[in-house]
GROMACS .gro file of C-alpha atoms in nm:
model
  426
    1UNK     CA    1  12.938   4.514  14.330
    2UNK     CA    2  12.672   4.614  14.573
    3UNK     CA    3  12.340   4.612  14.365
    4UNK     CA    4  12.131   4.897  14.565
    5UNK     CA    5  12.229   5.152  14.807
    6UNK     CA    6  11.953   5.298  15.084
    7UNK     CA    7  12.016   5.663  15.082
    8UNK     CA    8  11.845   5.985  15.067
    9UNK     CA    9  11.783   6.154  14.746
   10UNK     CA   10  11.983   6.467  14.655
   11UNK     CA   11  12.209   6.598  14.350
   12UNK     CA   12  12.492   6.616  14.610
   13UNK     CA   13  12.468   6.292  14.744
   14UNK     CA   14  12.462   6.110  14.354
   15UNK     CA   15  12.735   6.307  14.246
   16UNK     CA   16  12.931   6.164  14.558
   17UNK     CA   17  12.824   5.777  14.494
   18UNK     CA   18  12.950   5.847  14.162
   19UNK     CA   19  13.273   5.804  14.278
   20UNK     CA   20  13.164   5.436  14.461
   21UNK     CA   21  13.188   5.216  14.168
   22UNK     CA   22  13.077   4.910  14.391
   23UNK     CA   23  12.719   5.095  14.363
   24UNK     CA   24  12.500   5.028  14.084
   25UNK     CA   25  12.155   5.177  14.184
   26UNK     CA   26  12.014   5.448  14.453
   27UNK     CA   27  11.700   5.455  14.654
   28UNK     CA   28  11.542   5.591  14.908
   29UNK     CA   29  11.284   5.465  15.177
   30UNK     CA   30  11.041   5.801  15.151
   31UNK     CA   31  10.967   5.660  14.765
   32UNK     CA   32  10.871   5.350  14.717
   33UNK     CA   33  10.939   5.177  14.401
   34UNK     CA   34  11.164   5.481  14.284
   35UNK     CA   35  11.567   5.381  14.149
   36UNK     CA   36  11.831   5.541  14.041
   37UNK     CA   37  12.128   5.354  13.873
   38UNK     CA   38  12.468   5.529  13.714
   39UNK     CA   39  12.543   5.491  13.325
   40UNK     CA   40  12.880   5.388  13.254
   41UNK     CA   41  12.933   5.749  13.258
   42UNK     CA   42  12.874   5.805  13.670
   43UNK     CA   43  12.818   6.174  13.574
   44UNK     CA   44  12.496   6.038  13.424
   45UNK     CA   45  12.212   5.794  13.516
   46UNK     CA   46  11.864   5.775  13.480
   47UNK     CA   47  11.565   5.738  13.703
   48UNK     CA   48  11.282   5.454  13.742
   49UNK     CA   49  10.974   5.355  13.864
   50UNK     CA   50  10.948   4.981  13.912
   51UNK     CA   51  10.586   4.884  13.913
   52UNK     CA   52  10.595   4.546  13.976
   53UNK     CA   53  10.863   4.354  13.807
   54UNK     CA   54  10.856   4.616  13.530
   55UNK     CA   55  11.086   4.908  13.546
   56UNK     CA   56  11.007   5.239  13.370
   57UNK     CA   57  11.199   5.527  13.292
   58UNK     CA   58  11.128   5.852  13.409
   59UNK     CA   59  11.378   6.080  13.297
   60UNK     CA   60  11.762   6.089  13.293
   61UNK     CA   61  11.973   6.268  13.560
   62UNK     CA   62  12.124   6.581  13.552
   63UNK     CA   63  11.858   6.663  13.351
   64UNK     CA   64  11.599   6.596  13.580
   65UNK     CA   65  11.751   6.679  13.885
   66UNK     CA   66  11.577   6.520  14.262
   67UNK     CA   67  11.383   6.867  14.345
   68UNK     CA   68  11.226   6.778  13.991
   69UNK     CA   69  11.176   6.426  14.027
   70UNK     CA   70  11.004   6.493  14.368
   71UNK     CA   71  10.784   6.765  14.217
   72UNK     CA   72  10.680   6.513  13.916
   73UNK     CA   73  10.619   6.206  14.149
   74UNK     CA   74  10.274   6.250  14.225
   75UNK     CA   75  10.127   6.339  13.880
   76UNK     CA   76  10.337   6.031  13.745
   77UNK     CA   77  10.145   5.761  13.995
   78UNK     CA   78   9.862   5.956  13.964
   79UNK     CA   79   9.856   5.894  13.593
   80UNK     CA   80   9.968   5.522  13.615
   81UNK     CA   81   9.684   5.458  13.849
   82UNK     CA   82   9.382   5.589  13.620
   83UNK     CA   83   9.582   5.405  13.289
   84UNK     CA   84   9.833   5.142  13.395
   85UNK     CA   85   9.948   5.115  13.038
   86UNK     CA   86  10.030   5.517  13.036
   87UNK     CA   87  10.423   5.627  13.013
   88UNK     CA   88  10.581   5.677  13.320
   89UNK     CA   89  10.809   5.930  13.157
   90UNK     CA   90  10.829   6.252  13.327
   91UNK     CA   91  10.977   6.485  13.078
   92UNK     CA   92  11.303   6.726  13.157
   93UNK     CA   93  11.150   7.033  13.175
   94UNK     CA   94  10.979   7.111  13.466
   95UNK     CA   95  10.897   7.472  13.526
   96UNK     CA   96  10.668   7.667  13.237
   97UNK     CA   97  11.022   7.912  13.261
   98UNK     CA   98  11.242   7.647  13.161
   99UNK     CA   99  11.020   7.562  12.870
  100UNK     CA  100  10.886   7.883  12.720
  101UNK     CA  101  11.347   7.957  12.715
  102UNK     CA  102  11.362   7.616  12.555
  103UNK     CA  103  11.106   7.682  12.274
  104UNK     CA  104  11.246   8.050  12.254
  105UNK     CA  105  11.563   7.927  12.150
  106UNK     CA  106  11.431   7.686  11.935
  107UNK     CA  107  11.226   7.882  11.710
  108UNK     CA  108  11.488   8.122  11.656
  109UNK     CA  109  11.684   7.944  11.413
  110UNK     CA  110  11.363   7.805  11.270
  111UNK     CA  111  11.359   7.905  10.899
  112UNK     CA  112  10.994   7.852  10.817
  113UNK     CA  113  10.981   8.150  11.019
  114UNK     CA  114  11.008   8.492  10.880
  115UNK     CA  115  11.246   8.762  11.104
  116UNK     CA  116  10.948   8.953  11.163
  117UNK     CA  117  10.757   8.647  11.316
  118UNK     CA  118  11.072   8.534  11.508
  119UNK     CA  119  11.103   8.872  11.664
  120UNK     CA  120  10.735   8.905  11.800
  121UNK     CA  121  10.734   8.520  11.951
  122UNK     CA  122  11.047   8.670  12.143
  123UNK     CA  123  10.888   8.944  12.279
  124UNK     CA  124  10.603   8.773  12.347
  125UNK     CA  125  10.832   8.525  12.544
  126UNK     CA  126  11.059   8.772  12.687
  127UNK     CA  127  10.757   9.079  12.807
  128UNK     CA  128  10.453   8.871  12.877
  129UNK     CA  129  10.466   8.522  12.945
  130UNK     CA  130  10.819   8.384  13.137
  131UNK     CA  131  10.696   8.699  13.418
  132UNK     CA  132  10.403   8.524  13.507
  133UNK     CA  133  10.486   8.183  13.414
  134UNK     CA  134  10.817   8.176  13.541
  135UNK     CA  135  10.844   7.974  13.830
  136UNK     CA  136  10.519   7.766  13.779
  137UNK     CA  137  10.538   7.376  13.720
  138UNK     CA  138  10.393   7.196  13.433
  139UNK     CA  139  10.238   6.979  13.635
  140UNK     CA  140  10.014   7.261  13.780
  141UNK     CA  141   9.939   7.392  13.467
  142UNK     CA  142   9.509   7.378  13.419
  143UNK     CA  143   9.273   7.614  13.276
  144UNK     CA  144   9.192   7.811  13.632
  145UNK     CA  145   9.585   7.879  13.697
  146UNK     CA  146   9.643   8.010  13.348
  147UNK     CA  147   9.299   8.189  13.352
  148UNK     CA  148   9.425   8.365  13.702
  149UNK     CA  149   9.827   8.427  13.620
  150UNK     CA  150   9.785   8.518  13.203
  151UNK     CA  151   9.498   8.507  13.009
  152UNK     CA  152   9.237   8.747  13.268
  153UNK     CA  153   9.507   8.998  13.343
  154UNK     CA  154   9.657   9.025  13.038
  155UNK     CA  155   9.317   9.099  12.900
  156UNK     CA  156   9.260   9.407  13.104
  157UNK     CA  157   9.600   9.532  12.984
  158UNK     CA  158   9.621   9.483  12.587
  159UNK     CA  159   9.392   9.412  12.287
  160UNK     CA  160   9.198   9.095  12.280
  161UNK     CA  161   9.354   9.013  11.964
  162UNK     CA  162   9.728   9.013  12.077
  163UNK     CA  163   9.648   8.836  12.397
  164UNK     CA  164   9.519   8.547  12.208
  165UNK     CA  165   9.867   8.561  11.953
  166UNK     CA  166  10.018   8.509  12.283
  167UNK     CA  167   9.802   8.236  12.334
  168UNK     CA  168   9.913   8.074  12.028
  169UNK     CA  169  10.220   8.113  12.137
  170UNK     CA  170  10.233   7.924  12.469
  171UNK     CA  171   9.974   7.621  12.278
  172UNK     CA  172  10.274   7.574  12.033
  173UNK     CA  173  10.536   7.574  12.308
  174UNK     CA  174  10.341   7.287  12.469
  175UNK     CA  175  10.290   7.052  12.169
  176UNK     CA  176  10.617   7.097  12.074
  177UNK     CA  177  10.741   6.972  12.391
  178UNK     CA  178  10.510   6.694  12.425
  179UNK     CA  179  10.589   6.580  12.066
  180UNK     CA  180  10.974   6.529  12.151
  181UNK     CA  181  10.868   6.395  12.508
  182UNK     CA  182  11.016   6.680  12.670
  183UNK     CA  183  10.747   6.746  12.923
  184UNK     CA  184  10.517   6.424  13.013
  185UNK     CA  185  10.206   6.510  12.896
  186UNK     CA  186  10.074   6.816  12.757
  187UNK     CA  187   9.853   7.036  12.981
  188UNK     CA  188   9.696   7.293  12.764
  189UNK     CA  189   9.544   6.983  12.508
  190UNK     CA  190   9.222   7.046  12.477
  191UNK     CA  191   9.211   7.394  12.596
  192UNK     CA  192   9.047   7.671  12.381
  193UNK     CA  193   9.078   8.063  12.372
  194UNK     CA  194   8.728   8.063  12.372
  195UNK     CA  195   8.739   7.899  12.719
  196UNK     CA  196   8.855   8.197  12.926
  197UNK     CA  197   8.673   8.476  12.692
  198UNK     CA  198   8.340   8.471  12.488
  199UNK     CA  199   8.374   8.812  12.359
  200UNK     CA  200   8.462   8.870  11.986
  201UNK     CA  201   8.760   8.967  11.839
  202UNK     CA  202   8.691   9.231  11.549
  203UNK     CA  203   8.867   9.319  11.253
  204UNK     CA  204   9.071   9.662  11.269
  205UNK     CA  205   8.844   9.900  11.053
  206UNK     CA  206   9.096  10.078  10.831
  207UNK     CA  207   9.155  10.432  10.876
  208UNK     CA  208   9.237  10.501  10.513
  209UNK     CA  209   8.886  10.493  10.305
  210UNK     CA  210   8.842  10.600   9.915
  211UNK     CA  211   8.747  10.893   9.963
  212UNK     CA  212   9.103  11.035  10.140
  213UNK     CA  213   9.287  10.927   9.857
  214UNK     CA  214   9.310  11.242   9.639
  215UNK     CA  215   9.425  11.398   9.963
  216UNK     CA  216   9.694  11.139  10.038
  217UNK     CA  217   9.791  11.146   9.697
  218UNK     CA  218   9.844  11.503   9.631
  219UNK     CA  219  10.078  11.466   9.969
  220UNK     CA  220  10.265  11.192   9.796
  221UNK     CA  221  10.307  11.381   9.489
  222UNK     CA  222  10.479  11.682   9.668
  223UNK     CA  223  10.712  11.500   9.891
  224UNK     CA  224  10.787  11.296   9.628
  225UNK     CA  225  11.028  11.541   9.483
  226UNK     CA  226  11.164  11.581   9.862
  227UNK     CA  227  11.155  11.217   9.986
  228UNK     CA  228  11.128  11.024   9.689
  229UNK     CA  229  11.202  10.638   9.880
  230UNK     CA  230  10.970  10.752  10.154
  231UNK     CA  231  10.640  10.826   9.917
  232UNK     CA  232  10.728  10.541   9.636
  233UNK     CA  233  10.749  10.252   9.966
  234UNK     CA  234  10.373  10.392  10.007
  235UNK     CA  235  10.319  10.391   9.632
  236UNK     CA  236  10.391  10.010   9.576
  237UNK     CA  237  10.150   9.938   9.842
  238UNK     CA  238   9.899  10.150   9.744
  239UNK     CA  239   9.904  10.032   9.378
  240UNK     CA  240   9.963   9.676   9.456
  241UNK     CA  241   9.846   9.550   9.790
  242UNK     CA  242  10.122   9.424   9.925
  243UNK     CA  243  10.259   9.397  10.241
  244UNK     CA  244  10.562   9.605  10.363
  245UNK     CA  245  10.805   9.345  10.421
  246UNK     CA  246  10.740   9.222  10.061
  247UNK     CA  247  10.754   9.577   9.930
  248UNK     CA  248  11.066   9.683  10.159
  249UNK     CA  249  11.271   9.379  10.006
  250UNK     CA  250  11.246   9.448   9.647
  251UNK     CA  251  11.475   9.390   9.429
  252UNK     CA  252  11.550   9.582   9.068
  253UNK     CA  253  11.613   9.217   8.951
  254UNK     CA  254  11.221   9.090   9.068
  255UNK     CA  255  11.088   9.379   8.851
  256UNK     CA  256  11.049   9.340   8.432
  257UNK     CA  257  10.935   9.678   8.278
  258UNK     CA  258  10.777   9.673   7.918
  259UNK     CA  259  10.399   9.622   7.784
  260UNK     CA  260  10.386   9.277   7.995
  261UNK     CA  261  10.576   9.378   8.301
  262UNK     CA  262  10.578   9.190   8.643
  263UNK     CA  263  10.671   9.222   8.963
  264UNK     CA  264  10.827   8.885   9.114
  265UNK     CA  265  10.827   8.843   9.528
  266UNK     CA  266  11.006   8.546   9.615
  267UNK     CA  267  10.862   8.269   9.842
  268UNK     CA  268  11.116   8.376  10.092
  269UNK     CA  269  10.979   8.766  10.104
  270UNK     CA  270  10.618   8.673  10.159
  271UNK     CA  271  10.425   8.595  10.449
  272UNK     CA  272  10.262   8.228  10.317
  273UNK     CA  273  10.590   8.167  10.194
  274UNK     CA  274  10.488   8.110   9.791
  275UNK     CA  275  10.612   8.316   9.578
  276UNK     CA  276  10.394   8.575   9.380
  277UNK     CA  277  10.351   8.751   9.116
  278UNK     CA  278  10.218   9.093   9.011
  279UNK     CA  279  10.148   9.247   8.643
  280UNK     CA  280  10.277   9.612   8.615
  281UNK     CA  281  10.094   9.829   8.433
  282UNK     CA  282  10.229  10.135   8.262
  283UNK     CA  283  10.124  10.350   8.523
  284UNK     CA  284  10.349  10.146   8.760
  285UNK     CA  285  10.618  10.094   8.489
  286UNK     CA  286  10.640  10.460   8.458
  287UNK     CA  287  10.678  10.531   8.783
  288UNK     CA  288  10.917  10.295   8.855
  289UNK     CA  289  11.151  10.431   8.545
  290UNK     CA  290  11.106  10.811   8.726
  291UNK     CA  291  11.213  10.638   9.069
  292UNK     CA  292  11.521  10.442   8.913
  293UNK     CA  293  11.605  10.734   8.716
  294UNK     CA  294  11.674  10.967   9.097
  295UNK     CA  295  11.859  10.704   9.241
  296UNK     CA  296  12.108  10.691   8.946
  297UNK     CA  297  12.086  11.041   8.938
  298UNK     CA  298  12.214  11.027   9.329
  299UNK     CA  299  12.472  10.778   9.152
  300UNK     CA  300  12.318  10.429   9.322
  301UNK     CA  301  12.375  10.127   9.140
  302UNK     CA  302  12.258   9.855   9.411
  303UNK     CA  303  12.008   9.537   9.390
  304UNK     CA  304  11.776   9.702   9.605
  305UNK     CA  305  11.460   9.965   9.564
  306UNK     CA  306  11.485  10.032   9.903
  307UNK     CA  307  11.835  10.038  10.055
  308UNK     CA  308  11.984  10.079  10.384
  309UNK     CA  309  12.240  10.326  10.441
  310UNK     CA  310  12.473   9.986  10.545
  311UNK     CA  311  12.383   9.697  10.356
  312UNK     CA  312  12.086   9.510  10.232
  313UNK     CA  313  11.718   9.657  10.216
  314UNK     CA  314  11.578   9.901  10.428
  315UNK     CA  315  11.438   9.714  10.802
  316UNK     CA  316  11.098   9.671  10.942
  317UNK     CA  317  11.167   9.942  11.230
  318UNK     CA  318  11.303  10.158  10.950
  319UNK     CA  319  10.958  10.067  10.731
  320UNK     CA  320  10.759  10.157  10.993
  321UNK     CA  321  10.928  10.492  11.060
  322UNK     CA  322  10.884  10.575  10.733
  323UNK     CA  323  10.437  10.511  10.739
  324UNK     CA  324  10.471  10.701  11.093
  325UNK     CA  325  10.636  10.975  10.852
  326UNK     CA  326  10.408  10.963  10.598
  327UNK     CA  327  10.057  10.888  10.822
  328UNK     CA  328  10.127  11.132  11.078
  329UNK     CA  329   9.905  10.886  11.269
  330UNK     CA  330   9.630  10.866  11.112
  331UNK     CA  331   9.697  10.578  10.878
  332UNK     CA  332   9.933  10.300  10.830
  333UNK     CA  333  10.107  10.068  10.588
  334UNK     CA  334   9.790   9.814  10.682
  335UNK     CA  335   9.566  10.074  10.572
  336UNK     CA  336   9.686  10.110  10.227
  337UNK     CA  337   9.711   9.754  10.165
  338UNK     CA  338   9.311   9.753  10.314
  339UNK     CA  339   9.222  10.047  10.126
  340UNK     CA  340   9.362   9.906   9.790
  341UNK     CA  341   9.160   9.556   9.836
  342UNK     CA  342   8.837   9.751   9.901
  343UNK     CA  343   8.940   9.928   9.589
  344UNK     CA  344   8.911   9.657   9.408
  345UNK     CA  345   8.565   9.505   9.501
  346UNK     CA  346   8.404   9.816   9.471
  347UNK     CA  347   8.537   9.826   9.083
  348UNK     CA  348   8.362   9.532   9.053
  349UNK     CA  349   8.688   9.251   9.059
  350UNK     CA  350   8.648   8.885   9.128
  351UNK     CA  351   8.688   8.825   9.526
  352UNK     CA  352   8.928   8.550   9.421
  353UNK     CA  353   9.102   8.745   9.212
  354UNK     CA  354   9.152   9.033   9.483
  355UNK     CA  355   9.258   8.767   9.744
  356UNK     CA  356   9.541   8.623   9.479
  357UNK     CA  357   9.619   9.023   9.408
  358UNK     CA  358   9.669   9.042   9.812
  359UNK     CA  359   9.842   8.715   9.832
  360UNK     CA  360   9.593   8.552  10.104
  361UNK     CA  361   9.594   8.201  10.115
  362UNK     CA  362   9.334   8.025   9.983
  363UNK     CA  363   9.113   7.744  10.105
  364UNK     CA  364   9.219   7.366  10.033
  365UNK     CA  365   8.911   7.342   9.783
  366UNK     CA  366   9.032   7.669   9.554
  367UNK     CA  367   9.380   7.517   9.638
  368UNK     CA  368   9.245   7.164   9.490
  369UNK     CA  369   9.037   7.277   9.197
  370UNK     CA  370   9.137   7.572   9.085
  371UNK     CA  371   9.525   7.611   8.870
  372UNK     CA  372   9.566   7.893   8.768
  373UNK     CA  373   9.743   8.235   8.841
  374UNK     CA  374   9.511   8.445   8.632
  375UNK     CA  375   9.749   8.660   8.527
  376UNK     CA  376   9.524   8.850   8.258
  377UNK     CA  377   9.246   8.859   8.519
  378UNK     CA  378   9.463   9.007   8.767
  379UNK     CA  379   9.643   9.261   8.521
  380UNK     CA  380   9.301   9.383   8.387
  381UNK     CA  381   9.200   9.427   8.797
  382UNK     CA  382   9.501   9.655   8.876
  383UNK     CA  383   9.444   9.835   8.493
  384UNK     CA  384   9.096   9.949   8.665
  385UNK     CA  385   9.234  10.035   8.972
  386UNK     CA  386   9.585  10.246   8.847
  387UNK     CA  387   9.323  10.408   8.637
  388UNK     CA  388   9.090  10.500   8.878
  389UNK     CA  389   9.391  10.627   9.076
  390UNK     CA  390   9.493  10.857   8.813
  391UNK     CA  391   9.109  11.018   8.862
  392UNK     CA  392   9.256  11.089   9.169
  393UNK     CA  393   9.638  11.203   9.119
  394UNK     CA  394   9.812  10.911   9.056
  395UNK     CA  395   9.933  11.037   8.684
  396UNK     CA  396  10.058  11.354   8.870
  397UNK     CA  397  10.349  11.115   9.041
  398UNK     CA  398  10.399  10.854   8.750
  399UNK     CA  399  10.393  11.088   8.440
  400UNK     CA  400  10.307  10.860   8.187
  401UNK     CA  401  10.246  10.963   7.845
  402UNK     CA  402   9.996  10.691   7.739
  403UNK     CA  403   9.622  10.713   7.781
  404UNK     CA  404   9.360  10.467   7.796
  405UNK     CA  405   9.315  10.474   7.441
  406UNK     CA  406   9.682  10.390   7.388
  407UNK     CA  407   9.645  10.101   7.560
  408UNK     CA  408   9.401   9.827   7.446
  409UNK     CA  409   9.434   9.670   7.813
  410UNK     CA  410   9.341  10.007   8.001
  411UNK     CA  411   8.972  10.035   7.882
  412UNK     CA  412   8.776   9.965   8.215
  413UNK     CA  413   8.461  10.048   8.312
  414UNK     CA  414   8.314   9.946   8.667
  415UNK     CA  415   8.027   9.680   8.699
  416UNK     CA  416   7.700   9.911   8.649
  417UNK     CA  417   7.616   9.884   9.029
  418UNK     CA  418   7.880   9.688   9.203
  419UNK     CA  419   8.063   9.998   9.279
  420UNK     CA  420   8.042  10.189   9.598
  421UNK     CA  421   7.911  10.533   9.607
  422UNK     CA  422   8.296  10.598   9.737
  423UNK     CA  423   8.444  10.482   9.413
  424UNK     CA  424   8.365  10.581   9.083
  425UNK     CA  425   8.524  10.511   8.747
  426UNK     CA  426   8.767  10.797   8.631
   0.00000   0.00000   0.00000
């Protein structure tokens, strides 16, 4: 068998040496030190770079085709010449296209990942980044070519705070790759959001405050009788804090009515992906036994609170609908869940408490030092606010019978100046 053939490099001429068995290995005279040899499998092979008497492996073929191995030669002796000891390894993705379609496929079948978050990463992907990243290599990937294709233009088009998720996006992409030695090295390490823009990203003020809440719910209590899933999808948030996906999913089967009643949200139905719970207090109970009691009148005996017309609880699109419904535009589903934690600290509850109510996560040290749920802290918390929401309509919707001197737990009265001049206690 002939050891080494002088040839020129190109995918058509190894697929026709293939067929030579007396040919082992490939090179060619415009390279030096660069091989080729077949597997057993002459589809196959894999490419080298003999420095030396040591061979290294670049990459194997088809998946690094020549145009690719001719486009990564130059960063690969580049490298090997500052560090000697560095891989030679090239990687088999090439282009920033074939990568960001690579880590789109990847992440969606990755469970850790809610729908919601798989869906956005997508159209991130899909809209934004493979248009202008397309066709350029990894190895000409550095802070001035992103600054110029991406992160400048992109900032004159859409909020500063979804051009940096789209940042994320592209960081992730890259350290995924590196980490299973898909692409050579990774050419965003190292490189900060903060490098192409100094200017601050700001909170969204909400466009609910306190003081619009009688308004909002004497609207709830009127379409209530007209759209009763519409108005109690914006009562759960309002009353609890939650988000809508975790609200949209509920089950009948999460929710235990009585004197100690809770609301269960499985880890799989939150955002941090830990389960939570929420005490329901007879406000809440109540209106949740005059919400059941229309759908059975309507003759609905499903799992869910809020079902589809097909199968399964209603979707994010149809959610969001519904708060476009419902806010006319001037608020959102955010802005209930922001409005009901503002609630809170201007009645004078714990800001640890409010950020378990809201399901935040919290920092290592709480996470370290503090075990507990707090379940009578946090029941007492939404006893103040439910109350304080019946000042304002609230018992118009839910109906309950029982006052606050019915019920031991609902006696509440606000710090004595830690409430806003927006709040008040009922």
């Amino acid at each position: 068998m002939s050891q080494t053939l002088l040839t020129s490099f190109s995918d058509a001429e190894i697929r026709r040496q293939a067929g030579n068995s007396d040919v082992r290995d490939l090179r060619d005279a415009r390279y030096p030190g660069v091989y080729f040899r077949f597997h057993q499998n002459r589809e196959r092979g894999t490419w080298h770079l003999v420095v030396g008497k040591k061979w290294e492996k670049i990459a194997g073929f088809p998946e690094l085709p020549v145009k690719g191995l001719i486009n990564a030669l130059p960063k690969i002796r580049e490298r090997l010449a500052t560090d000697p000891k560095a891989s030679a390894a090239a990687g088999t993705l090439q282009t920033v296209g074939q990568l960001l379609e690579w880590f789109m496929v990847r992440q969606s079948t990755e469970r850790s990942l809610s729908a919601k978050r798989r869906a956005t990463n997508t159209s991130i992907i899909t809209c934004h980044l493979k248009p202008r990243l397309s066709e350029l290599l990894i190895a000409d990937v550095d802070r001035s070519t992103l600054d110029k294709l991406v992160m400048w233009p992109m900032q004159a088009e859409m909020s500063l705070s979804y051009v940096r998720l789209m940042w994320g996006v592209l960081v992730v992409a890259f350290r995924q790759a590196e980490k299973l030695r898909l692409i050579a090295q990774n050419p965003v390490a190292g490189v900060k959001f903060t490098d192409f823009t100094k200017a601050r990203i700001l909170p969204k003020p909400s466009r609910l405050r306190a003081v619009q809440l009688e308004e909002v719910l004497g609207e709830l209590a009127i379409g209530f009788d007209q759209h009763p899933q519409d108005c109690m999808l914006a009562l759960m948030m309002l009353c609890h804090g939650t988000r809508a996906g975790e609200t949209r999913q509920a089950r009948w089967s999460h929710l235990t009515l009585g004197e100690q009643g809770e609301w269960f949200i499985p880890a799989e139905n939150t955002k941090t992906r830990c389960e939570h719970r929420l005490p329901l207090t007879h406000q809440a109970c109540a209106l949740l036994e005059r919400y059941k009691a229309w759908q059975s009148s309507r003759g609905y005996k499903g799992a869910y609170m809020f079902p589809a017309r097909n199968r399964g609880p209603i979707s994010d699109s149809q959610a969001c609908a519904v708060f476009a419904r419902l806010g006319k535009g001037e608020w959102t589903s955010h802005d209930l869940r922001k409005v009901a934690r503002t609630g809170w600290t201007d009645l004078g509850v714990d800001f640890l408490i409010g950020e378990m109510l809201v399901n935040h996560t919290l920092t290592r040290n709480v996470q370290t030092y503090i075990h507990t749920s707090a379940e009578l802290l946090k029941r007492d918390a939404l006893n103040k606010w439910h109350e304080w929401l019946d000042g304002k309509g609230f018992d118009r919707i839910h109906r309950s019978t029982l006052t606050r001197n019915e019920n031991s737990q609902n006696a509440v009265e606000a710090n004595t100046g830690a409430a806003s001049s927006a709040i008040t206690n009922p």
